[in-house]
Short mmCIF file of C-alpha atoms in Angstrom, two decimals:
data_model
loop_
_atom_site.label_atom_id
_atom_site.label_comp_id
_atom_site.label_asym_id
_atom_site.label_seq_id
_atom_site.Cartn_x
_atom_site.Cartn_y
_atom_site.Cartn_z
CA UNK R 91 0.00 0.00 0.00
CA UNK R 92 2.57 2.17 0.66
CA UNK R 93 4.33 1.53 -2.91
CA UNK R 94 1.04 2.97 -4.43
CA UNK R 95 1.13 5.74 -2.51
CA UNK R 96 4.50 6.57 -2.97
CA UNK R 97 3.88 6.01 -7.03
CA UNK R 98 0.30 7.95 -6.91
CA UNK R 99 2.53 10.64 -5.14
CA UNK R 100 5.09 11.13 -7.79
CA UNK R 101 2.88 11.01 -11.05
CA UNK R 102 1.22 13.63 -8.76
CA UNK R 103 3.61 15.53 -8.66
CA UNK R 104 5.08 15.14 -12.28
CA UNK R 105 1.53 16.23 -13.48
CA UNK R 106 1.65 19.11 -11.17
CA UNK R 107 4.63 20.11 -12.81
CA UNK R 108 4.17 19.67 -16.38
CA UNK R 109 0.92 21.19 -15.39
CA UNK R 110 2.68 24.38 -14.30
CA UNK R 111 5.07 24.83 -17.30
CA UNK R 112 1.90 24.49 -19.54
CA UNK R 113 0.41 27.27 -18.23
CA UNK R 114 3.33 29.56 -17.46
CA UNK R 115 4.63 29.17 -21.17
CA UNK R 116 0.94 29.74 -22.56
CA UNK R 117 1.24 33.15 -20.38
CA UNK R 118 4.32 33.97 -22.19
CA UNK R 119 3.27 33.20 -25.56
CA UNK R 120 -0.10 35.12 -24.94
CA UNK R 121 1.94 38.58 -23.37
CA UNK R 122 4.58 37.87 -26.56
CA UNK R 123 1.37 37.78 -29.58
CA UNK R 124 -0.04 41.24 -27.76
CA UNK R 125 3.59 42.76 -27.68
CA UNK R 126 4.49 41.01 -30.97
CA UNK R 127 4.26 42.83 -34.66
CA UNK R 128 2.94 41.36 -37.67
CA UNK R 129 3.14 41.69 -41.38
CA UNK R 130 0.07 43.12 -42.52
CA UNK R 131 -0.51 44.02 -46.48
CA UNK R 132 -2.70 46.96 -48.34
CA UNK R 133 -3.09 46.37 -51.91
CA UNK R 134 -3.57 49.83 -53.54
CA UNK R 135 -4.42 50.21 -57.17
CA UNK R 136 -0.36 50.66 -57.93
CA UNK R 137 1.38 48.53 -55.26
CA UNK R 138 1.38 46.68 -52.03
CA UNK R 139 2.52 48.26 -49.18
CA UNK R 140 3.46 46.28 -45.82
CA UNK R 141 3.55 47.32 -42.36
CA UNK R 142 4.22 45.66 -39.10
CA UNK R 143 0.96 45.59 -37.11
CA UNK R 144 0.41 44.86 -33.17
CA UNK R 145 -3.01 43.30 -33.06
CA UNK R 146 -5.63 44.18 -30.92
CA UNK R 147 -7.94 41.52 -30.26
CA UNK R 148 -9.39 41.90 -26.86
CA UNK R 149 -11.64 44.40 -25.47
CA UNK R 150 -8.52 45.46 -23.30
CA UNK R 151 -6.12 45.77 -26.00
CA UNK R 152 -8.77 47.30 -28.01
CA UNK R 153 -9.45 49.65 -25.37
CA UNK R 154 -6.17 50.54 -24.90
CA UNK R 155 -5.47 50.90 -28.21
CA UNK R 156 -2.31 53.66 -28.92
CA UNK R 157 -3.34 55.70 -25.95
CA UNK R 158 -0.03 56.94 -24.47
CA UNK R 159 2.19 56.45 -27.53
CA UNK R 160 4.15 59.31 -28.22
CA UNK R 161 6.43 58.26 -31.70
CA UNK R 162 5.61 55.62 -34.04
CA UNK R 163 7.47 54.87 -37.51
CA UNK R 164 5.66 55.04 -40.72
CA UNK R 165 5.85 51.57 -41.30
CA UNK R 166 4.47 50.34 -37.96
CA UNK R 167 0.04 50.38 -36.95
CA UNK R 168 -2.56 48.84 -35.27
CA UNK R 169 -4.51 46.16 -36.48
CA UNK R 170 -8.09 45.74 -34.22
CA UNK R 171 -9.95 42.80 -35.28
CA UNK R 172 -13.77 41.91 -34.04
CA UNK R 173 -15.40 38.80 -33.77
CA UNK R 174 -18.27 40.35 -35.95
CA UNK R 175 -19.03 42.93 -38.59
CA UNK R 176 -21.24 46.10 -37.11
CA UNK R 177 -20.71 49.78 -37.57
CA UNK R 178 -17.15 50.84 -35.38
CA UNK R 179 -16.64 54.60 -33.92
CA UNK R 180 -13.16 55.40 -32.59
CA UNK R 181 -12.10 58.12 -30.59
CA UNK R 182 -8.10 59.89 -29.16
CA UNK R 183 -8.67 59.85 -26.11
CA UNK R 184 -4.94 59.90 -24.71
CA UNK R 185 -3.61 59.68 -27.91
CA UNK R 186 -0.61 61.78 -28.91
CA UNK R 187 0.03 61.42 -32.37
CA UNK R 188 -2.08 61.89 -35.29
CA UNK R 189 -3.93 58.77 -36.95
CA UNK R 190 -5.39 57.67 -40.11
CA UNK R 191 -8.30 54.74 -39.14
CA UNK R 192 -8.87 52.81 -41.98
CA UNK R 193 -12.11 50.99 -41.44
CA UNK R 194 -11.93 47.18 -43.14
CA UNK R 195 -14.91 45.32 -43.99
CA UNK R 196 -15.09 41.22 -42.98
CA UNK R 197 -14.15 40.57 -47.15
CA UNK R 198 -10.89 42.80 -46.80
CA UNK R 199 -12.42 46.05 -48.71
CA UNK R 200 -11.07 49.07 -46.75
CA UNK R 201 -15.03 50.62 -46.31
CA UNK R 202 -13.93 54.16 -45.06
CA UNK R 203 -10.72 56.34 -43.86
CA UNK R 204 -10.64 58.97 -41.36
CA UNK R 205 -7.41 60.56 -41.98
CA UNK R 206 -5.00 62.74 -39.96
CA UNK R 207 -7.72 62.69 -36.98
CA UNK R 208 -6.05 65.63 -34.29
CA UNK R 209 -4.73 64.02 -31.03
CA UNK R 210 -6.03 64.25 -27.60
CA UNK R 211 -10.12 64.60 -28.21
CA UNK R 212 -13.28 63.05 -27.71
CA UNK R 213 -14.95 63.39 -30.73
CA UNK R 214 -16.53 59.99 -32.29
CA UNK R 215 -15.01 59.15 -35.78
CA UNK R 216 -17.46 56.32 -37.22
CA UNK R 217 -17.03 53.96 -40.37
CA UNK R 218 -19.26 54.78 -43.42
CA UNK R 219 -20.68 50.52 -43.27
CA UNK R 220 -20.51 47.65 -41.05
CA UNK R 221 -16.37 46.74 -41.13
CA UNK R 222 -14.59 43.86 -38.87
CA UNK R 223 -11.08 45.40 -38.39
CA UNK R 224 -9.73 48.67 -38.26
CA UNK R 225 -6.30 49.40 -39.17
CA UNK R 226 -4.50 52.64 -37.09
CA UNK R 227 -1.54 54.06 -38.87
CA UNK R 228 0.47 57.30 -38.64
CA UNK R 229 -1.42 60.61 -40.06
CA UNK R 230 -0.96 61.52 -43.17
CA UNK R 231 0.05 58.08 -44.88
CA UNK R 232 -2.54 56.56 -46.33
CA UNK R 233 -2.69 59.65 -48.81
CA UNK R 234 0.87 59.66 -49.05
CA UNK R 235 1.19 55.94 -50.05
CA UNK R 236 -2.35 56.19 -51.87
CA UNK R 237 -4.61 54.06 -50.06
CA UNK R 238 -7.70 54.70 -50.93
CA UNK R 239 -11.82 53.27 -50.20
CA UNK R 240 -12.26 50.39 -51.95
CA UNK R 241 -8.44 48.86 -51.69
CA UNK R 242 -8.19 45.55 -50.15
CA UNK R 243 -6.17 44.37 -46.78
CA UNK R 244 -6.44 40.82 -46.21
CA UNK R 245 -6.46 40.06 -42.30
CA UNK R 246 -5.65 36.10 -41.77
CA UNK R 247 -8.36 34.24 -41.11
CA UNK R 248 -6.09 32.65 -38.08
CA UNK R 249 -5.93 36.19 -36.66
CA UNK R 250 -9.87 36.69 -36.87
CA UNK R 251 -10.40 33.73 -35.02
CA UNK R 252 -8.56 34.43 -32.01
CA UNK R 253 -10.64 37.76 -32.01
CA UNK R 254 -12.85 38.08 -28.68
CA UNK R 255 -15.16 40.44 -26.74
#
């Protein structure tokens, strides 16, 4: 009897363990994917043009957005993804550098572009339609790269489904 406790004991214990890494690595990877960047592609009517995106997918990375961020490089945005298409409004609240929000509809069709919105205000900036993403990018570049309404951005379908409220 006292074998099987001994045994019951260790593969306890080993399952405790392995139990603990699991978890403690899946923390890691999760805190690495929000602090991570990601190729993400616009297709203009002349050429493609590739930044590296953070992804937003939570309501408090969403929330949080690029509140507090003081520099960014052209090539760097903001890629917020939904788990459904519906009308988005976004707003600066604490944000200190000028943004273009390109508003993305669920079939990659940018839908609508507020562009060089001023810092540091309140004031809603809706999509024209019902979009699923919304790409955030420095002021002033989507009409000096020439992305326009209508252009397409396709948004993995891996990244949509990890998308939650």
């Amino acid at each position: 009897m006292a074998f099987f406790i001994g045994s019951f004991m260790q593969h306890s214990m080993r399952l405790f363990f392995a139990l603990s890494l699991l978890c403690i690595n899946s923390f890691f990877v999760q805190a690495q994917e929000k602090e991570s960047y990601f190729p993400l592609t616009v297709k203009t009517a002349e050429k493609e043009v590739t930044f590296q995106v953070r992804l937003a997918l939570d309501r408090e990375t969403r929330a949080q957005g690029l509140m507090y961020v003081k520099e960014m490089p052209d090539t760097e945005g903001m890629l917020f993804i939904y788990p459904n298409e519906s009308k988005r409004s976004f707003w600066m609240r604490n944000t200190y550098i000028s943004l273009d929000i390109i508003y993305i509809k669920r079939n990659g069709r940018i839908d609508s572009i507020q562009k060089n919105v001023p810092t540091l205000n309140d004031d809603s900036r809706p999509s024209e339609g019902k979009v699923m993403s919304v790409l955030e990018i420095k002021g002033g570049l989507s009409d000096k790269l020439g992305i326009k309404v209508g252009d397409t951005i396709k948004v993995p379908l891996s990244w949509r489904l990890k998308a939650q409220w």
